[in-house]
XYZ file of C-alpha atoms in Angstrom:
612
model
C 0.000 0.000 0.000
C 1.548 3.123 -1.329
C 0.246 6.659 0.874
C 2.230 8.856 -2.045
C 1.587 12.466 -0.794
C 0.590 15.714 -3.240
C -0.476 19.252 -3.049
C -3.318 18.646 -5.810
C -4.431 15.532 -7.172
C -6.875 15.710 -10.336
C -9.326 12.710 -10.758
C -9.592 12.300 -14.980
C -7.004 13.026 -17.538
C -9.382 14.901 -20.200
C -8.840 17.643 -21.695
C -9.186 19.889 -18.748
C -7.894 17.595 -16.183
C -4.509 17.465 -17.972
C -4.336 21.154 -18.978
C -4.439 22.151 -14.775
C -1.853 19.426 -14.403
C 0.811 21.170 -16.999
C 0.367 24.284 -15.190
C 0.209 23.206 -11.891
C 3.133 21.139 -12.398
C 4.653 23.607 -13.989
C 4.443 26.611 -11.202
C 5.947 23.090 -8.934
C 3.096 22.075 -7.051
C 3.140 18.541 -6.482
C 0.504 16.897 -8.712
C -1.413 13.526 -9.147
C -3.085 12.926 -11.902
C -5.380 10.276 -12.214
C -7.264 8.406 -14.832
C -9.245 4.706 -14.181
C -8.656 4.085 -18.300
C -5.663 3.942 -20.566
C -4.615 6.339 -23.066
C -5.976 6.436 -26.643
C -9.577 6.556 -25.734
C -12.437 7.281 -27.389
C -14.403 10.367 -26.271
C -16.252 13.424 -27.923
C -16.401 17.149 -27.576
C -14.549 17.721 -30.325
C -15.174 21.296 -31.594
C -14.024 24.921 -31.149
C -15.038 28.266 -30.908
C -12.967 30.993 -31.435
C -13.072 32.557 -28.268
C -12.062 28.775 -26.604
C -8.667 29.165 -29.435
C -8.309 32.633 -28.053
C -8.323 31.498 -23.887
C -6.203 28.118 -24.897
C -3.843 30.748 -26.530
C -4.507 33.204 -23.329
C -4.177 30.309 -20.885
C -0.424 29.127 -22.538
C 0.894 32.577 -22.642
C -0.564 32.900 -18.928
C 1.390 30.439 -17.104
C 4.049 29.285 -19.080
C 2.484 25.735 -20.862
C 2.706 27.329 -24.483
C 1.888 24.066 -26.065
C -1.818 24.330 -24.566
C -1.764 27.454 -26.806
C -1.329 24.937 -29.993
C -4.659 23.319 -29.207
C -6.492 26.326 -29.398
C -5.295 27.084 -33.406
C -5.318 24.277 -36.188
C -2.182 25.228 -38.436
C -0.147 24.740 -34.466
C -2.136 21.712 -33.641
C -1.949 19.838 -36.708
C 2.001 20.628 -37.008
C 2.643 20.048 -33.591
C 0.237 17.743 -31.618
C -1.791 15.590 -34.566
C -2.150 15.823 -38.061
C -5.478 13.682 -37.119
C -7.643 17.054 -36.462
C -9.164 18.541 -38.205
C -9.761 22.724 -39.780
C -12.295 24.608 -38.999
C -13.416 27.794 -40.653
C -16.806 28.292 -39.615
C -20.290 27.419 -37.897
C -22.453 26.556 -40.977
C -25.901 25.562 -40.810
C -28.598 24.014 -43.029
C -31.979 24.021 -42.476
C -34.499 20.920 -43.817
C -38.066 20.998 -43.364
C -39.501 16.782 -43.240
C -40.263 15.350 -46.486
C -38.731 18.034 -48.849
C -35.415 18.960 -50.730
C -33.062 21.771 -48.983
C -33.948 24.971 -50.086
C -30.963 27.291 -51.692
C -31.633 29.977 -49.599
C -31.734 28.223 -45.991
C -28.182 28.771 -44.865
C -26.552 29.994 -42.185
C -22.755 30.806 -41.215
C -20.030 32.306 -38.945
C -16.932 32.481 -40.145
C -14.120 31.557 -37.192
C -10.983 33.561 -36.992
C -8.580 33.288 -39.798
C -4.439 33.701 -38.752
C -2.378 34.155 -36.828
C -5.150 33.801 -34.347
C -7.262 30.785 -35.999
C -8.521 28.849 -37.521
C -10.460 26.576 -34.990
C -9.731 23.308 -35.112
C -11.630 19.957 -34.856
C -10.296 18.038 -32.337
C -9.637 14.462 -32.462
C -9.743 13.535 -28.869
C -8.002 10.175 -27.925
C -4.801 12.087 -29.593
C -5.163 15.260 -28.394
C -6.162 13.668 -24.585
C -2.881 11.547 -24.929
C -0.745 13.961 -25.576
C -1.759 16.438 -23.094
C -1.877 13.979 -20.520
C 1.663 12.443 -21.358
C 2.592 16.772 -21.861
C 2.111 17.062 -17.927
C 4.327 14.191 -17.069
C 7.265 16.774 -19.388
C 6.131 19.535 -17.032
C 6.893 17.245 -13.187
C 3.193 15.611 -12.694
C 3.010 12.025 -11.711
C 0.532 10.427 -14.094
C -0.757 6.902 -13.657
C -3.764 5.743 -15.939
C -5.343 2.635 -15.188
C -5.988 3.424 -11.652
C -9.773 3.294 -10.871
C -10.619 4.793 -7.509
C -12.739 3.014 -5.741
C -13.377 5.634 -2.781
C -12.469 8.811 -1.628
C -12.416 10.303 1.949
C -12.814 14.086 3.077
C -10.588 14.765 6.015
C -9.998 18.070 7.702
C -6.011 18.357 6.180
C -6.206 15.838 3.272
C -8.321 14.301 1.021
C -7.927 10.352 0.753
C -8.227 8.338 -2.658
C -8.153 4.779 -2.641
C -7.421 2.281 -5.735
C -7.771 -0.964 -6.332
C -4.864 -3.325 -5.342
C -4.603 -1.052 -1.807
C -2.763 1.944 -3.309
C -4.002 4.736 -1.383
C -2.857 8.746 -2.481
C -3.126 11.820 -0.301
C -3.598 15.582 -1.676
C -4.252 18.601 0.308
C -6.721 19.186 -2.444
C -8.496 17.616 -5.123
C -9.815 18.463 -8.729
C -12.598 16.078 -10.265
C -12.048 16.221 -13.665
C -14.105 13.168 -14.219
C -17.014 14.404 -16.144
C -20.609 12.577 -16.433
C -19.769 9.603 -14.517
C -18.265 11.562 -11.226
C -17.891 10.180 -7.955
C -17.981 13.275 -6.369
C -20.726 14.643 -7.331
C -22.491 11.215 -5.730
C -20.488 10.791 -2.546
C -21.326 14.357 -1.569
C -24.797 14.846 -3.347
C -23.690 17.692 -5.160
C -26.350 16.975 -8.747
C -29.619 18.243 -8.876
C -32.263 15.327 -8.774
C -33.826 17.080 -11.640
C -31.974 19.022 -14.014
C -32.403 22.381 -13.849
C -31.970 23.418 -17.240
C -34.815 23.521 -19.782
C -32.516 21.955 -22.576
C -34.341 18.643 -22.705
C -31.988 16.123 -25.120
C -31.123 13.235 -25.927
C -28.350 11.699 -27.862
C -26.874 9.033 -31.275
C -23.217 9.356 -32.129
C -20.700 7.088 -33.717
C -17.406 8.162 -35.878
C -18.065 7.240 -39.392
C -16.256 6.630 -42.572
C -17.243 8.179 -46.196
C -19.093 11.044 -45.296
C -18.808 13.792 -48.236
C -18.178 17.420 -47.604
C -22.187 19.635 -47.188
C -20.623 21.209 -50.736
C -21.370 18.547 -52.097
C -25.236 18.345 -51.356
C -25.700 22.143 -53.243
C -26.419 22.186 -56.604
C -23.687 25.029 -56.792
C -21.095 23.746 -54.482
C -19.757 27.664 -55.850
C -22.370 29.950 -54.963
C -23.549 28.516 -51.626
C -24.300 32.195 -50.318
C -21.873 31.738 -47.534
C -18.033 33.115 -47.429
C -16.613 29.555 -46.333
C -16.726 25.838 -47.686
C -19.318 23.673 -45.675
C -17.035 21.045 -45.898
C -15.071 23.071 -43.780
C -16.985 23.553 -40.973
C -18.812 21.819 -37.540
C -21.536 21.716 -40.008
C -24.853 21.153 -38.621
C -28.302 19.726 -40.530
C -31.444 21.475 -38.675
C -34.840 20.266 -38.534
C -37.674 20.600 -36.292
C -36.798 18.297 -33.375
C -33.438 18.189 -33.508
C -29.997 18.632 -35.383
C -27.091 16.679 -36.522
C -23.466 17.328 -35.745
C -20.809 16.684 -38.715
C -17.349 16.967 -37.932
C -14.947 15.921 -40.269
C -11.159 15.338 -39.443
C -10.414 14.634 -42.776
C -11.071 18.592 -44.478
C -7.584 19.522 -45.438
C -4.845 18.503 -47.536
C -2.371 17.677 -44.556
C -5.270 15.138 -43.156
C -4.333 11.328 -41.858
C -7.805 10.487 -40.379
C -10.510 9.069 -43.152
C -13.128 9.587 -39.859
C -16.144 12.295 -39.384
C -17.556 12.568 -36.090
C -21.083 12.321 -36.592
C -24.100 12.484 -33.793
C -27.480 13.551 -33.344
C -29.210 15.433 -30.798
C -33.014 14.751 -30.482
C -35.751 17.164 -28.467
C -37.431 14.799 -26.034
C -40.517 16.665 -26.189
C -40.766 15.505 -29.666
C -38.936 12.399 -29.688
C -39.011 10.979 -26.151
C -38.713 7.699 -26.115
C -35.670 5.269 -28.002
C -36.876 4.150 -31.159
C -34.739 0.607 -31.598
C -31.134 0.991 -32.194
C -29.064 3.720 -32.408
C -27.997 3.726 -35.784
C -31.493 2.354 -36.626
C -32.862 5.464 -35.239
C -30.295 7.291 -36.887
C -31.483 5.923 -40.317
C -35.254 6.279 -40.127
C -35.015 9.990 -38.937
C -32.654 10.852 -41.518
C -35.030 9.110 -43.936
C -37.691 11.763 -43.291
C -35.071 14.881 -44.928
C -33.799 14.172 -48.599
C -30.958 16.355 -48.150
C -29.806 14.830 -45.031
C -30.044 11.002 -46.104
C -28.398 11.811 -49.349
C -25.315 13.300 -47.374
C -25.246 9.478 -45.424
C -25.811 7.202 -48.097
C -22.505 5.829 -48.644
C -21.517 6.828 -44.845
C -20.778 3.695 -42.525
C -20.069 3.700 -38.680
C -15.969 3.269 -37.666
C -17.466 2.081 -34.204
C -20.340 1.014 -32.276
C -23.284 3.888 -32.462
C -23.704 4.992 -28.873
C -27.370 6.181 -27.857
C -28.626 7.896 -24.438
C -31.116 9.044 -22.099
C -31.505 12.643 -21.388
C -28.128 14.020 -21.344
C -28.892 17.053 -19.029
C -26.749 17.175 -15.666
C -26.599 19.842 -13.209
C -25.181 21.082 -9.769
C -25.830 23.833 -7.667
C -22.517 23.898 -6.227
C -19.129 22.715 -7.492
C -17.664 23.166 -4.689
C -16.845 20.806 -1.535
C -14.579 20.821 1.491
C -11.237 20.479 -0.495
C -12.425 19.702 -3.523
C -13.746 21.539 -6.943
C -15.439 20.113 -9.947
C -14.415 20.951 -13.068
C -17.551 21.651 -15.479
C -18.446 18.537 -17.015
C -17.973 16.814 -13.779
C -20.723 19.512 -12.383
C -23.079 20.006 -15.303
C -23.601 19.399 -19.047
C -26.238 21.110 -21.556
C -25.987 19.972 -25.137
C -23.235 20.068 -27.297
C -25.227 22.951 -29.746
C -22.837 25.845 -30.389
C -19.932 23.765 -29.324
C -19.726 26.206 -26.361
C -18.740 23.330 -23.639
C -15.405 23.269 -24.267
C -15.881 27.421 -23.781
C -16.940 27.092 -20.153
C -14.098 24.580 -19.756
C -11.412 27.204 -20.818
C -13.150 29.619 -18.531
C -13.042 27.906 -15.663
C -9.401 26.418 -16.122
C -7.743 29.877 -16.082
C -10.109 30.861 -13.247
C -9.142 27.543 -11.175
C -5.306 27.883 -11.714
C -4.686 31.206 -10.808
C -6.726 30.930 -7.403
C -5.328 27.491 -6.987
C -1.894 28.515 -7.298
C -2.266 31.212 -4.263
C -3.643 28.547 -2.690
C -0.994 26.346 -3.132
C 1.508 29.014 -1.984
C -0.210 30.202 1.283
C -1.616 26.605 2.073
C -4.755 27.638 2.330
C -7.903 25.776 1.052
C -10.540 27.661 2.180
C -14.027 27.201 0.121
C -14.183 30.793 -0.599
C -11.405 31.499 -2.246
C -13.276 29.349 -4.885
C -16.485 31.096 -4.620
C -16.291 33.098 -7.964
C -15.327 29.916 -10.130
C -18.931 28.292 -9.100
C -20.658 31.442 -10.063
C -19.056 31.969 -13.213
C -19.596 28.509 -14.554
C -23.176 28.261 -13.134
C -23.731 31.953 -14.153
C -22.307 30.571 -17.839
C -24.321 27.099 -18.063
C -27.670 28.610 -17.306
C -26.697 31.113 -20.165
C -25.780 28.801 -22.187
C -29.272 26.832 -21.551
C -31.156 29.632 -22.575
C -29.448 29.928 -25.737
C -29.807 25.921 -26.314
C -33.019 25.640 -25.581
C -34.167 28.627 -27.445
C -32.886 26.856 -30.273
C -34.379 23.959 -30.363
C -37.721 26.333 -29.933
C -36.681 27.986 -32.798
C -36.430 24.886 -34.922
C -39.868 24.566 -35.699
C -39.729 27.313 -38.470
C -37.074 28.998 -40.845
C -37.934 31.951 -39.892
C -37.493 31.550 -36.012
C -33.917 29.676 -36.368
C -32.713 32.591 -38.994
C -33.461 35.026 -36.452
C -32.519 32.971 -33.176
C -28.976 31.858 -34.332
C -28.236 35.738 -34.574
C -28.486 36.047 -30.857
C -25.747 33.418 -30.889
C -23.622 34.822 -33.605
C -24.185 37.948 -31.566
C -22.535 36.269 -28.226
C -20.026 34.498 -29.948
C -18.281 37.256 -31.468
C -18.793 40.064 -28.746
C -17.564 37.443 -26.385
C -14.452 37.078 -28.703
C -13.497 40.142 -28.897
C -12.899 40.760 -25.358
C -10.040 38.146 -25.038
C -8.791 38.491 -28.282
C -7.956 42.540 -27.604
C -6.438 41.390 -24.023
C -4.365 38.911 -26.223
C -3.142 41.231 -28.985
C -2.641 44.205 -26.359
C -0.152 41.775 -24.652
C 1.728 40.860 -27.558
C 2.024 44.137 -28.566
C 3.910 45.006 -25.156
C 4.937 41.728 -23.469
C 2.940 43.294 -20.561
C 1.342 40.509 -18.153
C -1.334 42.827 -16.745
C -2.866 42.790 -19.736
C -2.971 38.546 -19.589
C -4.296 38.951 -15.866
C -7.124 41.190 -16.796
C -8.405 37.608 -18.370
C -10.452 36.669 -15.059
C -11.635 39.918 -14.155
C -15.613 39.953 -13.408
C -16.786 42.208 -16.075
C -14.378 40.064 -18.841
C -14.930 36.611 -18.200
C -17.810 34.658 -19.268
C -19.223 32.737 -22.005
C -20.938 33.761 -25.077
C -21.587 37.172 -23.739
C -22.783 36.227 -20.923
C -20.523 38.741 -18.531
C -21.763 41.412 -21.185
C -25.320 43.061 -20.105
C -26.734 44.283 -23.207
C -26.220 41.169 -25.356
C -27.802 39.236 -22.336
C -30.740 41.854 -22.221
C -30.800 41.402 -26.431
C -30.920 37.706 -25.941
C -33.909 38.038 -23.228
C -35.658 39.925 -25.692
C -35.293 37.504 -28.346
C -36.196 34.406 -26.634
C -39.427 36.137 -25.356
C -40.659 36.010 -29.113
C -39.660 32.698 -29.548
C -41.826 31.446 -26.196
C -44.677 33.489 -27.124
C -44.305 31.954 -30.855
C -43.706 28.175 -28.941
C -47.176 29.239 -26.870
C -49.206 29.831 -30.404
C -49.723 33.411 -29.023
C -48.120 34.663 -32.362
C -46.729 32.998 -35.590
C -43.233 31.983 -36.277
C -42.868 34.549 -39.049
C -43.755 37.121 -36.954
C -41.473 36.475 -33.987
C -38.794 36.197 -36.333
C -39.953 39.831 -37.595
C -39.486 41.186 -34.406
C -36.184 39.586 -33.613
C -34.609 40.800 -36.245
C -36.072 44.268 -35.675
C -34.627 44.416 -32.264
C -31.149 43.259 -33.500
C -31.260 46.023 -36.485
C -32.020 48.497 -33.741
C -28.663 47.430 -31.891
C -26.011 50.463 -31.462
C -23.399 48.693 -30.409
C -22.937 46.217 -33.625
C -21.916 47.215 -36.939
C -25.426 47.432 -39.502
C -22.868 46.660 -42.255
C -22.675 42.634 -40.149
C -26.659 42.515 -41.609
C -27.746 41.151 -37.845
C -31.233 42.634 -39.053
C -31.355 41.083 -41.941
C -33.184 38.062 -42.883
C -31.323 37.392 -45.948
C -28.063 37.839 -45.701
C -26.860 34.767 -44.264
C -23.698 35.093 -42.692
C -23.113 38.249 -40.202
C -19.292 38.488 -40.805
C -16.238 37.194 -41.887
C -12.564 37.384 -39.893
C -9.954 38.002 -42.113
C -7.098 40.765 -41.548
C -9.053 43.095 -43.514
C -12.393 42.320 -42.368
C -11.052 42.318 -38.676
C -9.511 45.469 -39.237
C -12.905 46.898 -40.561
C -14.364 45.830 -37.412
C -12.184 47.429 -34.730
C -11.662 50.818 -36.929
C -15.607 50.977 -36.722
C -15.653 50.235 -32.965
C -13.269 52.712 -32.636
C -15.159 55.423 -34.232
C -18.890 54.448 -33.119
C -18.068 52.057 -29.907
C -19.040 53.845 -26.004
C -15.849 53.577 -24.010
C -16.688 49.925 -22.688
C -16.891 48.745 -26.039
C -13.912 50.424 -27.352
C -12.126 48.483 -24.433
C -13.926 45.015 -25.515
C -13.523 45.170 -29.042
C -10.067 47.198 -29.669
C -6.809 46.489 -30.283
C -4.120 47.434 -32.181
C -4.202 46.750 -35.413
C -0.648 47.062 -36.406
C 0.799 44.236 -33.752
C -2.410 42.067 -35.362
C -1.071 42.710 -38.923
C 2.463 42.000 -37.968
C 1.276 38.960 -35.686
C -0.660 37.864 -39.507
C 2.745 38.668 -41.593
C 4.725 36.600 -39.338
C 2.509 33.298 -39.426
C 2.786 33.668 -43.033
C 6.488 34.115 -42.950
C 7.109 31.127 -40.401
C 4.795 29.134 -42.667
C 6.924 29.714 -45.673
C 10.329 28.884 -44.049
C 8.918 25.723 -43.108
C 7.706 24.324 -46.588
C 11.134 25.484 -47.443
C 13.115 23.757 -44.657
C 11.053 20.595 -46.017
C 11.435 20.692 -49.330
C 15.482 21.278 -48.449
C 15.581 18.218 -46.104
C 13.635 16.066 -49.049
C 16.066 17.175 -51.491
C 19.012 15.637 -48.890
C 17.255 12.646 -48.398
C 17.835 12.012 -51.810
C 21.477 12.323 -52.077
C 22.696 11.614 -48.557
C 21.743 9.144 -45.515
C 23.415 10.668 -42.906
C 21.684 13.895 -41.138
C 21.490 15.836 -37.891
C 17.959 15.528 -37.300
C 18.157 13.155 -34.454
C 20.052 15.567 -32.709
C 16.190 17.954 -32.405
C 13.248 17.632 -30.297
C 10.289 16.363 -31.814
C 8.023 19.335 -32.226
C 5.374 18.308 -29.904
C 8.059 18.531 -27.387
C 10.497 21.784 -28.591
C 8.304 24.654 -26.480
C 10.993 24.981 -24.331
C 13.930 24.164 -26.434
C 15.519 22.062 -29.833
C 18.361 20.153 -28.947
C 18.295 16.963 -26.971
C 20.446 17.364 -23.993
C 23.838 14.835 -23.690
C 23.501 11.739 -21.938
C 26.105 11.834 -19.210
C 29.218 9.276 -19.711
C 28.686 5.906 -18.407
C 31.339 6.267 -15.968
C 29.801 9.487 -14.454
C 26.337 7.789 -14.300
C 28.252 4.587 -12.319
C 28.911 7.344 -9.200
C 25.637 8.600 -8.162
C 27.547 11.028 -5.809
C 29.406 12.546 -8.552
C 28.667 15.935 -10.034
C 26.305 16.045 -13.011
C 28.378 16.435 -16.090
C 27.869 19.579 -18.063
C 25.465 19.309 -21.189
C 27.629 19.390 -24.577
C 24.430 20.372 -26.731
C 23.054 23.405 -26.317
C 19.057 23.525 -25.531
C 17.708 27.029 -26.940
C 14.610 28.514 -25.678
């Protein structure tokens, strides 16, 4: 029986679990982290935002973990973690209506952000898991998968975990990382018997092979009326009752994975009940929407379909006595919007920087975790009122064109407020400006820390109840959404957020991003000048310098294939792999044989140099 002592131990080496293990370890706490299965594993949650790339970026620069920066932006994640993930350029939508063709016009879009912030990236999660779990062990953390915890006691000083086998491990703190299936949240009661959110969904996913880029399904793959390929996207089929994710890791030219991620979520008010097998179901609802059996024809599951129950979890508190949920171990809405992995991001920066204080003054006191709670609970129930608004909305065109612009609108506003902390720091190497990250007025998700997009959002979803209710049609509630959002002062008119037909609000190029702070700075009040600002030079020279960096590398390839052809011999053993050169490129010498024989000896001094 082991009784291994930490500072922090983190139960579940996810995405988030392993991120607050790199910095923890990093900043030399001593940290645990556990996981019950082995790495590669199969799990979803596989898309980004851009304001998750922008507080992955935000979180790296932050505390000194740059490579958790690289998950947040494709080109960096497929160079340097897996060239399994896949790009993303936008949201795109298509909306089917049962028994009919799509219609042309029925398309929605937002455009991500384009370098050197973005793209987003699809992320294929058993390598991008693995390698941020095995990153933490780089950074000091002792890692041990296949330990299952059987139980876990609450003392005064210590919390108590206890494996299988007898190994026992004691932490002054712990993190529960473990998401749906957490121990936590049962030993200490901390889930709502009912869930409180009004999202009310259930669940069919597989990964599948053959699945054709949404281009493909337009009669003028050319002229789809949107700035970005579909193909190109999270693209997502709507229909009253539900909507189908389609994420492909296989949309660029670099691409080694044939799979698309492919699931569907169904409204249980409308489809309550199981009907047979998952990918049965799967089939005979897809059957009902030309467009959307057409894109599946020739599509063929890569692994068991998975079905579920309601999928809805919550907590009113993710906090215990020395212990803190992350927030998929505390709650879970639907993965519409792909805003999850958003609250995640939040609540990992807000975690680490109180933990780390913590940490120093050895003090776990419950309320110097107080704000986390509130800002994840403050960002799921936003969240759920977005979700569920949407699957309202579904019911008609006309509501889901106007609804998704409430989105749009939180997604971008709630961007920008990172992003001009970001740039702002790289323009002066300043920190401040990376602590101003978890301030109350800047930290939330989709706009939800911003008061007049939540007040434009209440607004909205009032028409879409009273539509829901039969109190007035769906055309008109769109009507009025989109007259409130044309009415908006603090949004560009030239974005078209009152405008039924133009179907994507805005695109994020250099150019188009600089249109978009020069009109801010001109039109914006102060507190949006501070949100949605920055300067535009350090973003153009930021831009100039991808592009640069990209070149030199197709070079440096194209050298190293020519000498491949003419010579064996090469230095390249001598480097880091990439997924492991943050820090530095050379490989440090292995000390003599001799010197290693005399553990009392001096460590020898390193003959290759390791640049930062």
């Amino acid at each position: 029986m082991t009784d291994d002592r930490y500072d922090v131990a983190i139960l579940g080496s996810g995405i988030g679990g392993s991120m607050l293990a790199c910095i923890l370890a990093r900043h030399g706490v001593r940290t645990l982290l556990l996981e019950g299965a082995t790495h590669p594993r199969f799990t979803i949650g596989e898309s980004l935002i851009p304001e998750t790339g922008i507080r992955l970026r935000i979180i790296g620069e932050k505390y000194g973990v740059p490579e958790i920066g690289w998950i947040g932006a494709f080109h960096k994640l497929r160079d340097n973690v897996s060239s399994n993930c896949g790009v993303k350029r936008s949201f795109s939508f298509m909306y089917h209506s049962e028994g009919r063709e799509h219609r042309a016009g029925e398309v929605n879009q937002l455009p991500t952000l384009t370098p050197p912030i973005g793209p987003d990236s699809h992320l294929f999660r058993q390598d991008v898991d693995a390698y941020l779990a095995a990153l933490s062990i780089q950074y000091g953390a002792t890692f041990r998968q296949g330990t299952r915890i059987e139980d876990i006691k609450f003392g005064e000083d210590e919390v108590e975990l206890h494996a299988a086998g007898g190994v026992s491990f004691k932490a002054k703190f712990l993190i529960d990382a473990s998401g749906m299936r957490s121990m936590v949240s049962d030993q200490l009661g901390l889930r709502d018997e009912t869930p409180r959110f009004k999202t009310d969904t259930r669940t069919l996913y597989t990964h599948m092979m053959n699945v054709p880029s949404a281009d493909l399904l337009l009669s003028d793959p050319q002229h789809r009326g949107v700035p970005s390929p579909l193909g190109q996207a999270t693209m997502h089929h709507i229909f009253d009752g539900g909507w189908i994710w389609v994420i492909p890791f296989n949309n660029h030219r670099q691409a080694t994975n044939p799979l698309t991620s492919v699931g569907m979520m169904l409204d249980r008010r409308k489809h309550p009940d199981p009907q047979g097998p998952p990918e049965e179901e799967f089939r005979s609802v897809i059957a009902r929407f030309p467009t959307i059996r057409r894109h599946f024809d020739g599509a063929v599951a890569a692994r068991p379909w998975i079905g579920s129950g309601r999928l809805q979890y919550s907590s009113p508190h993710l906090l215990g006595p020395r212990v803190l949920q992350l927030p998929h171990a505390a709650a879970f809405v639907d993965p519409l919007f792909s805003s999850g992995m958003s609250v995640l991001t939040v609540a990992v920066d807000l975690i680490a920087e109180r933990l780390l204080r913590a940490v120093q003054d050895d003090d776990f006191a419950t309320e110097r975790f107080q704000f986390v709670e509130d800002v994840v609970n403050t960002g799921f129930d936003h969240y759920d009122m977005i979700v569920s608004g949407a699957f309202d909305s579904f019911a008609s065109y006309d509501t889901w064109n106007a609804w998704n612009r409430n989105w749009a609108l939180g997604n971008m506003l709630g961007a920008f407020g990172p992003l001009s902390l970001l740039i702002r720091y790289l323009q002066s190497g300043d920190p401040s400006h990376l602590a101003k990250t978890t301030e109350p007025g800047r930290i939330g998700v989709l706009g939800s820390h911003l008061p007049n997009v939540v007040a434009t959002m209440r607004g909205s979803q009032d028409e879409i109840e009273a539509a829901t209710r039969g109190e007035i049609t769906h055309a008109e509630a769109g009507r009025r959404i989109f007259a409130r959002l044309g009415d908006l002062d603090f949004v560009p008119k030239y974005m078209g957020f009152g405008k039924p037909e133009q179907g994507a609000t805005a695109t994020f190029t250099l150019l188009s991003g600089a249109r978009h702070v020069t009109w801010y700075r001109r039109h914006g009040t102060a507190a949006w000048k501070e949100n949605c600002t920055f300067p535009l030079r350090t973003y153009a020279r930021e831009a100039f310098k991808w592009a640069l960096e990209s070149r030199r590398e197709g070079q440096r390839r194209g050298r190293s294939g020519i000498r491949d052809i003419l010579f064996a011999d090469n230095q390249d053993w001598r480097h880091l792999p990439p997924a492991m050169s943050a820090h530095g490129r050379l490989w440090p010498a292995i000390p003599p044989a001799a010197e290693l024989a005399v553990p009392d000896s001096e460590p020898a001094e390193p003959t290759a140099e390791v640049t930062a």
